Amino acid sequence: MRERSADEEAYHVGTAAMSTDAALDEAFTPSPPTEPLTVAEPARETPVHAITQVLVVGGGPAGFAAALAARRAGAEVLLVERYNHLGGLSTGGLVIWIDRMTDWNGRLVIAGIGQELLERLPQDAVAGAPRNLWGSNSEDRVAYWRERQGAFRDTVTWSPMIDPEWLKYLSVEMLIDAGVKLLLHSWVAEPLLDRQRVRGVTFESKQGRRAILAEVIVDATGDLDLCARAGLEFEADAKAGGGGIAHCLNTGWLWAGVDFARWLKFKRDDPQAHRQLMTDAGEALGFAERPVVGWSNDVALFLGPRLSGYSGVDVTDLTRVEVESRRRMVAHLDHFRRRAPGFENAWLMLSAPQIGVRHTRRLIGLDKLTADDWRQGIRHHDEIGVSPSPSQKFANVSVPYRALVARDAENLLAPGRHMSCDPQTQAFMREIPQCWLTGQAAGVAAALAASREIPVGELDAGALQAELRRQGAYLQADADSTVAVAGGPPRGPKVSITADTPAF
């Protein structure tokens, strides 16, 4: 048997000190009853905590934008969030790299509430390419910003790094300033159903179980929790043929005390040594996660490890990923301190309070945004916003309102990563800016539907688009406002466009 390298020995000692693999397996093995058992919960009267026009469940990027947009559109709004902060994965999940908000020409196409939030950040809490460089193809500029996550496919983009604590703070302040009611530390339990309407929800907190009644409800949980518990059909994150879970989970982490300028100089000046360092890490630790510079040059972000074969809606899997991620975080710290220039004085700043879930369930809506749509350059008549396309080969992606509308519920909207789309589209529509986009649209729609006392699927596209424009959202062209969203053809009138078609 060969001797362990120093890196392997350190990893072995570090993990053994925490728990052996056998002990880890035992920790996640429940003691089930010898035969199937259930318990009968007694019927009870649940006190009503609040009555509101619009209820938003979940305070991540989509939920935050939905609540603010609904309030600005004139509705009474209550937002319920299970954690002690807003922002979801953009704050608690440490997804502090805000993905592309500009298209291939450098045009800011995801604007509105998301961009407003970023513009309110202090200068030292955000790092990204200046506006005059957006869309640049200069090799030098692309090379510089690629190292800082600000360039994609040889184009400089607006995709900044942000300080999550400032984003938490500003998200709450913006909602309070607008008059949104807020409940933190509250976990929605069950929907209150009345045929095809969801009359409200029950939720749990330190005060016990309470109820909230609402006219329109926005499921912004990210996992379609409310829709699933209401019995609505959904598409799941499973590979074709029952091959398991398609997307990886992880708990990210931040290190401070890093000299990122030295690290980047090392990568640039000695690429062979850099490759060897990462190869050695992979062999010693079982995988190698690369560091990314944060909003400050002394902060490193690791968005990993990406662990496959786990479900984001299975509590045992979620628990195991948390434990495994932190074990590997500690092993990485030891390796980088000893081997990586600029990391000699690195220290653990934070492991993500929220686990990194990419995909679990997807809504079955009145429409479905598909790869065929954006590959063909289709523009939806009920467009609520525009996403940058994943490749220069394609035009900007037109996002339809009806992909947020639950097919089998009259007053339920579902923006964010669980919107109605196919897996190829979900790969980019799950990103933070796209969640701001769909959340803002859902909030406006909820407010308009509540004020007009109509099902969300019957909302007029033109009215929705007019309010979105008033709130600063970017739309490509005027829709046919005479066509009601629910009254058009099954997928709505569309206009074929090319990558050269100018945006209006």
Coordinates of C-alpha atoms in Angstrom, one line a residue:
M1 CA 0.0 0.0 0.0
R2 CA 1.4 3.4 -1.0
E3 CA 1.9 6.1 1.7
R4 CA -0.5 8.9 1.9
S5 CA 0.6 12.3 0.6
A6 CA 0.6 15.2 3.1
D7 CA -2.7 16.5 1.7
E8 CA -4.3 13.1 1.9
E9 CA -3.1 12.6 5.5
A10 CA -4.5 16.0 6.5
Y11 CA -7.8 15.2 4.9
H12 CA -7.9 11.8 6.5
V13 CA -7.1 13.2 10.0
G14 CA -9.6 16.1 9.6
T15 CA -12.5 14.0 8.6
A16 CA -11.8 11.2 11.1
A17 CA -11.8 13.8 13.9
M18 CA -15.3 14.8 12.9
S19 CA -16.8 11.4 12.1
T20 CA -16.0 8.2 10.2
D21 CA -18.0 7.4 7.0
A22 CA -19.7 4.6 8.9
A23 CA -20.7 7.0 11.6
L24 CA -21.9 9.4 9.0
D25 CA -24.1 6.8 7.3
E26 CA -25.5 5.8 10.7
A27 CA -26.3 9.4 11.5
F28 CA -28.6 9.5 8.5
T29 CA -30.2 6.1 8.9
P30 CA -33.6 6.6 10.6
S31 CA -35.2 4.0 12.9
P32 CA -38.5 3.3 11.1
P33 CA -41.4 1.6 12.7
T34 CA -41.6 -2.2 12.1
E35 CA -44.9 -1.6 10.2
P36 CA -46.4 1.5 8.5
L37 CA -47.8 3.8 11.1
T38 CA -49.7 7.1 11.0
V39 CA -51.0 9.4 13.7
A40 CA -54.3 11.2 13.8
E41 CA -54.1 14.9 14.5
P42 CA -57.1 16.3 16.3
A43 CA -59.3 18.9 14.5
R44 CA -58.7 22.3 15.9
E45 CA -59.6 26.0 15.4
T46 CA -56.7 28.0 14.0
P47 CA -56.6 31.7 14.8
V48 CA -56.4 34.0 11.8
H49 CA -53.2 36.1 12.1
A50 CA -53.9 38.4 9.1
I51 CA -56.1 39.1 6.1
T52 CA -54.5 40.6 3.0
Q53 CA -55.0 41.2 -0.7
V54 CA -51.7 39.6 -1.8
L55 CA -49.8 37.0 0.2
V56 CA -46.2 36.2 -0.9
V57 CA -44.8 33.0 0.4
G58 CA -41.0 33.1 0.4
G59 CA -38.7 36.1 0.5
G60 CA -36.0 35.1 -2.0
P61 CA -35.3 37.2 -5.1
A62 CA -38.7 36.3 -6.7
G63 CA -40.7 36.8 -3.5
F64 CA -38.9 40.1 -2.6
A65 CA -39.6 41.5 -6.0
A66 CA -43.2 40.2 -6.1
A67 CA -44.0 41.8 -2.7
L68 CA -42.5 45.2 -3.6
A69 CA -44.1 45.2 -7.1
A70 CA -47.5 44.3 -5.7
R71 CA -47.4 47.0 -3.1
R72 CA -46.2 49.6 -5.7
A73 CA -49.2 48.6 -7.8
G74 CA -51.5 49.5 -5.0
A75 CA -52.2 46.2 -3.2
E76 CA -52.1 45.4 0.5
V77 CA -49.2 42.9 0.7
L78 CA -47.9 40.4 3.3
L79 CA -44.7 38.5 2.8
V80 CA -43.9 35.4 4.9
E81 CA -40.3 34.1 5.1
R82 CA -39.0 31.1 7.0
Y83 CA -35.5 32.5 7.7
N84 CA -34.4 35.6 9.6
H85 CA -33.5 37.5 6.4
L86 CA -34.7 38.1 2.8
G87 CA -32.8 37.4 -0.4
G88 CA -32.9 33.6 -0.4
L89 CA -30.0 32.1 -2.2
S90 CA -28.6 35.5 -3.2
T91 CA -27.9 36.2 0.5
G92 CA -28.4 33.1 2.7
G93 CA -27.2 30.8 -0.1
L94 CA -24.1 32.9 -0.8
V95 CA -24.9 33.0 -4.5
I96 CA -23.4 36.5 -4.4
W97 CA -22.4 36.3 -8.1
I98 CA -25.4 38.0 -9.7
D99 CA -25.5 36.5 -13.1
R100 CA -25.9 38.3 -16.4
M101 CA -28.4 41.2 -16.6
T102 CA -27.1 42.5 -19.9
D103 CA -27.5 41.0 -23.4
W104 CA -24.8 40.3 -25.9
N105 CA -24.9 44.0 -27.0
G106 CA -24.4 45.2 -23.5
R107 CA -28.0 46.4 -23.1
L108 CA -29.5 46.1 -19.6
V109 CA -32.5 43.8 -20.3
I110 CA -33.2 42.7 -16.7
A111 CA -34.0 46.1 -15.1
G112 CA -36.8 47.1 -12.8
I113 CA -36.7 46.2 -9.1
G114 CA -33.6 44.0 -9.4
Q115 CA -31.4 46.7 -10.9
E116 CA -32.9 49.3 -8.4
L117 CA -31.8 47.0 -5.5
L118 CA -28.2 46.8 -6.9
E119 CA -28.0 50.5 -7.5
R120 CA -28.8 51.1 -3.8
L121 CA -25.8 49.1 -2.6
P122 CA -22.9 51.1 -1.2
Q123 CA -19.9 51.3 -3.5
D124 CA -17.8 48.9 -1.4
A125 CA -20.6 46.3 -1.4
V126 CA -20.7 45.7 -5.1
A127 CA -18.1 44.9 -7.7
G128 CA -18.7 44.6 -11.4
A129 CA -17.8 46.0 -14.8
P130 CA -18.6 49.7 -15.3
R131 CA -21.5 50.5 -17.6
N132 CA -19.2 51.7 -20.4
L133 CA -17.7 48.3 -20.8
W134 CA -20.9 46.2 -21.0
G135 CA -20.9 44.4 -24.3
S136 CA -17.2 44.9 -24.9
N137 CA -15.3 42.2 -26.8
S138 CA -11.9 43.6 -26.1
E139 CA -9.6 40.7 -25.3
D140 CA -7.8 42.5 -22.5
R141 CA -11.1 43.6 -20.9
V142 CA -12.7 40.2 -21.3
A143 CA -9.6 38.5 -19.7
Y144 CA -9.7 40.9 -16.7
W145 CA -13.4 40.6 -16.1
R146 CA -13.5 36.9 -16.7
E147 CA -11.4 36.4 -13.6
R148 CA -14.0 38.4 -11.7
Q149 CA -17.1 36.6 -13.1
G150 CA -17.8 39.7 -15.2
A151 CA -17.3 38.3 -18.7
F152 CA -19.1 35.4 -20.4
R153 CA -18.3 33.9 -23.8
D154 CA -15.9 36.7 -24.7
T155 CA -18.3 39.5 -23.8
V156 CA -18.1 41.8 -20.8
T157 CA -21.4 41.7 -18.9
W158 CA -23.1 43.3 -15.9
S159 CA -22.9 40.4 -13.5
P160 CA -21.6 41.9 -10.2
M161 CA -20.5 40.4 -7.0
I162 CA -22.4 41.7 -4.0
D163 CA -22.0 41.8 -0.2
P164 CA -24.9 39.6 1.0
E165 CA -25.3 41.4 4.3
W166 CA -26.0 44.7 2.5
L167 CA -28.5 42.9 0.3
K168 CA -30.3 41.5 3.3
Y169 CA -30.5 45.0 4.9
L170 CA -31.7 46.8 1.8
S171 CA -34.2 44.2 0.8
V172 CA -36.0 44.6 4.1
E173 CA -35.7 48.4 4.1
M174 CA -37.2 48.7 0.6
L175 CA -40.2 46.6 1.6
I176 CA -40.8 48.5 4.8
D177 CA -40.5 51.9 3.0
A178 CA -43.1 50.7 0.5
G179 CA -45.5 49.5 3.2
V180 CA -45.2 45.8 2.8
K181 CA -46.1 43.8 5.9
L182 CA -43.4 41.3 6.8
L183 CA -43.3 38.0 8.8
L184 CA -39.9 36.4 9.4
H185 CA -39.2 33.2 11.2
S186 CA -42.5 31.8 9.9
W187 CA -42.9 28.6 7.9
V188 CA -46.0 28.1 5.8
A189 CA -47.5 24.7 6.5
E190 CA -50.6 24.1 4.4
P191 CA -52.8 25.8 1.9
L192 CA -56.5 26.4 2.7
L193 CA -58.4 25.2 -0.3
D194 CA -61.8 26.1 -1.7
R195 CA -62.3 24.2 -5.0
Q196 CA -59.9 25.9 -7.5
R197 CA -59.0 28.7 -5.1
V198 CA -56.5 28.9 -2.4
R199 CA -58.2 31.0 0.3
G200 CA -55.0 31.3 2.4
V201 CA -52.4 29.3 4.3
T202 CA -51.6 28.1 7.8
F203 CA -48.1 28.8 9.0
E204 CA -46.0 27.8 12.0
S205 CA -43.9 30.1 14.2
K206 CA -42.9 30.3 17.8
Q207 CA -46.5 31.4 18.5
G208 CA -47.8 28.1 17.2
R209 CA -50.0 27.6 14.2
R210 CA -51.8 30.6 12.7
A211 CA -53.7 31.3 9.4
I212 CA -53.5 34.0 6.8
L213 CA -56.3 34.7 4.4
A214 CA -55.6 36.3 1.0
E215 CA -57.2 37.1 -2.4
V216 CA -54.2 36.2 -4.5
I217 CA -51.2 34.1 -3.4
V218 CA -47.7 34.0 -4.8
D219 CA -45.7 30.8 -4.3
A220 CA -42.1 32.0 -4.2
T221 CA -40.7 29.1 -2.2
G222 CA -38.4 28.1 -5.0
D223 CA -39.5 24.5 -4.7
L224 CA -43.2 25.0 -5.5
D225 CA -44.0 23.9 -2.0
L226 CA -47.4 25.6 -1.7
C227 CA -48.6 24.4 -5.1
A228 CA -47.4 20.8 -4.4
R229 CA -49.2 20.8 -1.0
A230 CA -52.3 22.1 -2.7
G231 CA -52.3 19.0 -4.8
L232 CA -51.4 20.7 -8.1
E233 CA -49.5 18.6 -10.7
F234 CA -45.9 19.6 -11.3
E235 CA -42.8 18.4 -13.2
A236 CA -40.0 17.1 -11.1
D237 CA -36.2 17.1 -11.1
A238 CA -35.7 13.5 -12.2
K239 CA -33.7 12.2 -15.1
A240 CA -35.6 10.5 -17.9
G241 CA -36.0 6.8 -17.2
G242 CA -35.8 7.1 -13.5
G243 CA -32.1 7.8 -13.5
G244 CA -32.1 9.7 -10.3
I245 CA -31.7 13.4 -9.4
A246 CA -30.6 15.7 -12.2
H247 CA -29.2 18.7 -10.3
C248 CA -26.5 18.9 -7.7
L249 CA -26.9 20.4 -4.2
N250 CA -24.2 22.2 -2.2
T251 CA -23.5 24.5 0.8
G252 CA -21.3 27.3 -0.3
W253 CA -18.8 29.1 1.8
L254 CA -16.8 32.4 2.1
W255 CA -13.2 32.8 3.3
A256 CA -11.7 36.1 4.4
G257 CA -8.0 37.0 4.8
V258 CA -7.3 36.2 1.2
D259 CA -4.9 38.1 -1.1
F260 CA -6.7 37.6 -4.3
A261 CA -4.4 39.8 -6.3
R262 CA -1.6 37.3 -5.5
W263 CA -3.7 34.3 -6.4
L264 CA -4.7 35.8 -9.8
K265 CA -1.1 36.7 -10.5
F266 CA -0.1 33.2 -9.7
K267 CA -2.7 31.8 -12.1
R268 CA -1.7 34.2 -14.8
D269 CA 2.1 33.9 -14.4
D270 CA 2.4 30.1 -13.9
P271 CA -0.7 28.4 -15.3
Q272 CA 1.0 25.0 -15.2
A273 CA 1.7 25.3 -11.4
H274 CA -1.9 26.4 -10.9
R275 CA -3.2 23.4 -12.9
Q276 CA -1.0 21.1 -10.8
L277 CA -2.2 22.6 -7.5
M278 CA -5.9 22.0 -8.5
T279 CA -5.1 18.5 -9.8
D280 CA -3.4 17.7 -6.5
A281 CA -6.4 19.0 -4.6
G282 CA -8.7 16.9 -6.7
E283 CA -6.7 13.8 -6.0
A284 CA -6.2 14.4 -2.3
L285 CA -9.7 15.7 -1.5
G286 CA -11.8 13.8 -3.9
F287 CA -12.7 17.0 -5.8
A288 CA -11.3 20.5 -6.2
E289 CA -13.6 23.6 -6.0
R290 CA -12.1 26.7 -7.5
P291 CA -12.2 30.0 -5.5
V292 CA -13.9 33.1 -7.0
V293 CA -13.1 36.6 -5.9
G294 CA -15.9 38.2 -3.9
W295 CA -17.1 41.8 -3.7
S296 CA -13.8 42.6 -2.0
N297 CA -10.3 41.4 -3.0
D298 CA -9.8 39.8 0.5
V299 CA -12.9 37.6 0.2
A300 CA -13.1 34.3 -1.7
L301 CA -16.3 32.5 -2.6
F302 CA -16.5 28.7 -3.1
L303 CA -19.9 27.7 -4.6
G304 CA -19.4 24.0 -3.9
P305 CA -19.0 21.1 -3.5
R306 CA -21.7 20.1 -6.0
L307 CA -23.0 16.8 -4.6
S308 CA -25.0 14.7 -7.0
G309 CA -27.6 12.0 -6.3
Y310 CA -29.5 14.0 -3.7
S311 CA -33.0 15.6 -3.7
G312 CA -33.7 19.1 -2.6
V313 CA -37.0 18.1 -1.2
D314 CA -35.8 15.1 0.9
V315 CA -34.9 16.1 4.4
T316 CA -32.4 13.3 4.9
D317 CA -30.6 14.3 1.7
L318 CA -30.5 17.9 2.7
T319 CA -29.0 17.1 6.1
R320 CA -26.3 14.9 4.6
V321 CA -25.3 17.5 2.0
E322 CA -24.9 20.1 4.8
V323 CA -22.6 17.8 6.7
E324 CA -20.6 16.7 3.7
S325 CA -20.2 20.2 2.4
R326 CA -18.7 21.5 5.6
R327 CA -16.4 18.5 5.9
R328 CA -15.0 19.4 2.5
M329 CA -14.9 23.1 3.3
V330 CA -12.5 22.3 6.2
A331 CA -10.4 20.0 4.0
H332 CA -10.1 22.7 1.3
L333 CA -9.0 25.3 3.8
D334 CA -6.1 23.2 4.9
H335 CA -5.0 22.5 1.4
F336 CA -5.3 26.1 0.2
R337 CA -3.5 27.5 3.2
R338 CA -0.5 25.3 2.6
R339 CA -0.4 25.3 -1.2
A340 CA -2.1 28.3 -2.7
P341 CA -0.4 31.7 -3.0
G342 CA -2.6 34.4 -1.4
F343 CA -4.4 31.9 0.9
E344 CA -1.8 31.5 3.6
N345 CA -3.9 33.6 6.1
A346 CA -7.3 32.6 4.9
W347 CA -10.0 31.9 7.5
L348 CA -13.5 30.6 7.5
M349 CA -15.8 33.6 7.3
L350 CA -19.2 31.9 6.7
S351 CA -20.8 28.7 5.5
A352 CA -24.1 29.4 3.8
P353 CA -27.1 29.4 6.1
Q354 CA -29.2 28.2 3.2
I355 CA -28.4 25.1 1.1
G356 CA -27.8 25.6 -2.6
V357 CA -30.7 24.0 -4.4
R358 CA -30.9 24.5 -8.2
H359 CA -34.0 22.6 -9.1
T360 CA -36.7 20.4 -7.5
R361 CA -40.2 21.0 -8.9
R362 CA -41.6 23.0 -11.9
L363 CA -45.0 24.5 -12.3
I364 CA -47.5 23.2 -14.9
G365 CA -48.8 26.6 -16.0
L366 CA -51.1 28.0 -18.6
D367 CA -48.0 28.3 -20.9
K368 CA -44.5 26.8 -20.8
L369 CA -41.3 28.5 -21.8
T370 CA -39.3 26.1 -23.8
A371 CA -35.9 25.9 -25.5
D372 CA -37.7 25.8 -28.9
D373 CA -39.2 29.2 -28.0
W374 CA -35.9 31.0 -27.5
R375 CA -34.0 29.0 -30.2
Q376 CA -36.6 30.2 -32.7
G377 CA -36.6 33.8 -31.4
I378 CA -40.3 33.7 -30.5
R379 CA -41.8 36.8 -28.8
H380 CA -44.8 36.2 -26.6
H381 CA -47.8 38.4 -26.7
D382 CA -47.9 38.4 -22.9
E383 CA -44.2 39.1 -22.5
I384 CA -43.4 40.2 -18.9
G385 CA -39.6 40.6 -19.4
V386 CA -36.5 39.6 -21.2
S387 CA -33.7 37.3 -20.3
P388 CA -30.3 37.3 -21.9
S389 CA -30.0 34.2 -24.1
P390 CA -27.5 31.5 -23.2
S391 CA -25.6 32.0 -26.5
Q392 CA -24.8 34.7 -29.1
K393 CA -26.6 32.4 -31.6
F394 CA -30.0 33.3 -30.1
A395 CA -32.0 36.4 -29.6
N396 CA -33.1 37.7 -26.2
V397 CA -35.5 35.4 -24.4
S398 CA -39.1 36.6 -24.2
V399 CA -40.7 35.4 -21.0
P400 CA -44.5 34.9 -21.0
Y401 CA -46.8 35.8 -18.2
R402 CA -48.8 32.6 -18.4
A403 CA -45.7 30.5 -17.5
L404 CA -46.2 31.9 -14.0
V405 CA -50.0 31.1 -13.8
A406 CA -50.9 27.8 -12.2
R407 CA -53.1 25.8 -14.6
D408 CA -55.4 24.4 -12.0
A409 CA -55.8 27.3 -9.5
E410 CA -57.6 30.6 -10.0
N411 CA -55.5 32.8 -7.7
L412 CA -52.0 31.2 -7.6
L413 CA -48.9 32.5 -9.2
A414 CA -45.4 30.9 -9.1
P415 CA -42.5 33.0 -10.2
G416 CA -38.8 32.1 -9.8
R417 CA -36.9 28.9 -10.5
H418 CA -40.0 26.8 -10.3
M419 CA -41.9 28.6 -13.1
S420 CA -43.4 26.6 -16.0
C421 CA -40.5 25.8 -18.3
D422 CA -38.4 22.9 -19.6
P423 CA -35.1 21.8 -18.1
Q424 CA -33.0 23.6 -20.7
T425 CA -34.7 26.9 -20.0
Q426 CA -34.7 26.4 -16.2
A427 CA -30.9 26.2 -16.4
F428 CA -30.9 30.0 -16.8
M429 CA -34.3 31.1 -15.6
R430 CA -33.4 29.9 -12.1
E431 CA -30.7 32.6 -11.8
I432 CA -31.1 35.5 -9.4
P433 CA -31.8 38.3 -12.0
Q434 CA -34.4 36.1 -13.8
C435 CA -36.1 35.5 -10.4
W436 CA -36.3 39.3 -9.9
L437 CA -37.8 39.6 -13.3
T438 CA -40.5 36.9 -12.9
G439 CA -41.2 38.0 -9.3
Q440 CA -41.8 41.6 -10.2
A441 CA -44.3 40.5 -12.9
A442 CA -46.1 38.1 -10.5
G443 CA -46.4 40.9 -8.0
V444 CA -47.9 43.3 -10.4
A445 CA -50.3 40.6 -11.8
A446 CA -51.4 39.7 -8.2
A447 CA -52.2 43.3 -7.4
L448 CA -54.1 43.9 -10.6
A449 CA -56.1 40.6 -10.3
A450 CA -56.9 41.3 -6.6
S451 CA -58.1 44.9 -7.3
R452 CA -60.3 43.7 -10.3
E453 CA -61.5 40.6 -8.5
I454 CA -60.7 38.3 -11.4
P455 CA -58.7 35.1 -11.7
V456 CA -55.0 35.7 -12.4
G457 CA -55.4 33.8 -15.7
E458 CA -57.9 36.3 -17.0
L459 CA -55.7 39.4 -16.5
D460 CA -55.3 41.6 -19.6
A461 CA -51.7 41.4 -20.9
G462 CA -51.6 45.1 -21.9
A463 CA -52.6 46.3 -18.4
L464 CA -49.9 44.1 -16.9
Q465 CA -47.2 45.3 -19.3
A466 CA -48.2 49.0 -18.7
E467 CA -47.7 48.7 -15.0
L468 CA -44.4 46.8 -15.5
R469 CA -43.1 49.6 -17.7
R470 CA -44.2 52.1 -15.1
Q471 CA -42.1 50.2 -12.6
G472 CA -39.0 50.3 -14.8
A473 CA -39.1 46.8 -16.3
Y474 CA -37.7 46.2 -19.8
L475 CA -40.0 44.8 -22.4
Q476 CA -39.2 44.3 -26.1
A477 CA -42.4 45.5 -27.8
D478 CA -46.0 46.4 -27.3
A479 CA -48.2 43.4 -27.0
D480 CA -51.6 43.2 -28.4
S481 CA -53.4 44.6 -25.4
T482 CA -56.8 43.6 -26.9
V483 CA -56.1 39.9 -26.3
A484 CA -56.8 38.7 -22.8
V485 CA -54.1 36.4 -21.5
A486 CA -56.5 33.5 -20.9
G487 CA -58.5 34.2 -24.1
G488 CA -55.8 33.8 -26.7
P489 CA -54.7 30.6 -28.4
P490 CA -53.3 27.8 -26.2
R491 CA -49.8 29.3 -26.4
G492 CA -50.6 32.8 -27.4
P493 CA -49.8 34.9 -30.5
K494 CA -46.0 35.0 -31.1
V495 CA -43.8 37.0 -33.4
S496 CA -40.6 35.3 -34.8
I497 CA -37.6 37.6 -34.4
T498 CA -33.9 37.3 -35.2
A499 CA -30.8 38.1 -33.2
D500 CA -30.6 41.4 -35.2
T501 CA -34.1 42.6 -34.4
P502 CA -33.8 45.8 -32.4
A503 CA -35.4 46.0 -29.0
F504 CA -37.9 48.8 -28.5

